[in-house]
Amino acid sequence: LELVYQEMEKYKDDSEKLEKGNVYQENI
């Protein structure tokens, strides 16, 4: 269960990075 939780946290972090990356590209 904890392993699944860690995977979910990692996925959430990656999603946030992608969103920030998209915003960064739009601002250029």
Coordinates of C-alpha atoms in Angstrom, one line a residue:
L1 CA 0.0 0.0 0.0
E2 CA 2.8 2.4 0.8
L3 CA 4.5 1.6 -2.5
V4 CA 1.4 2.5 -4.3
Y5 CA 1.2 5.8 -2.3
Q6 CA 4.7 6.6 -3.3
E7 CA 4.0 6.0 -7.0
M8 CA 0.9 8.3 -6.7
E9 CA 3.0 11.0 -5.1
K10 CA 5.6 10.6 -7.9
Y11 CA 2.9 10.8 -10.6
K12 CA 1.5 13.9 -9.0
D13 CA 4.9 15.6 -8.9
D14 CA 5.4 14.7 -12.6
S15 CA 2.0 16.2 -13.4
E16 CA 2.9 19.4 -11.6
K17 CA 6.2 19.6 -13.4
L18 CA 4.5 19.2 -16.8
E19 CA 1.9 21.9 -15.9
K20 CA 4.6 24.3 -14.8
G21 CA 6.6 23.5 -18.0
N22 CA 3.6 24.2 -20.2
V23 CA 3.0 27.6 -18.4
Y24 CA 6.7 28.4 -18.8
Q25 CA 6.6 27.7 -22.5
E26 CA 3.4 29.9 -22.9
N27 CA 5.2 32.8 -21.2
I28 CA 8.1 32.7 -23.7

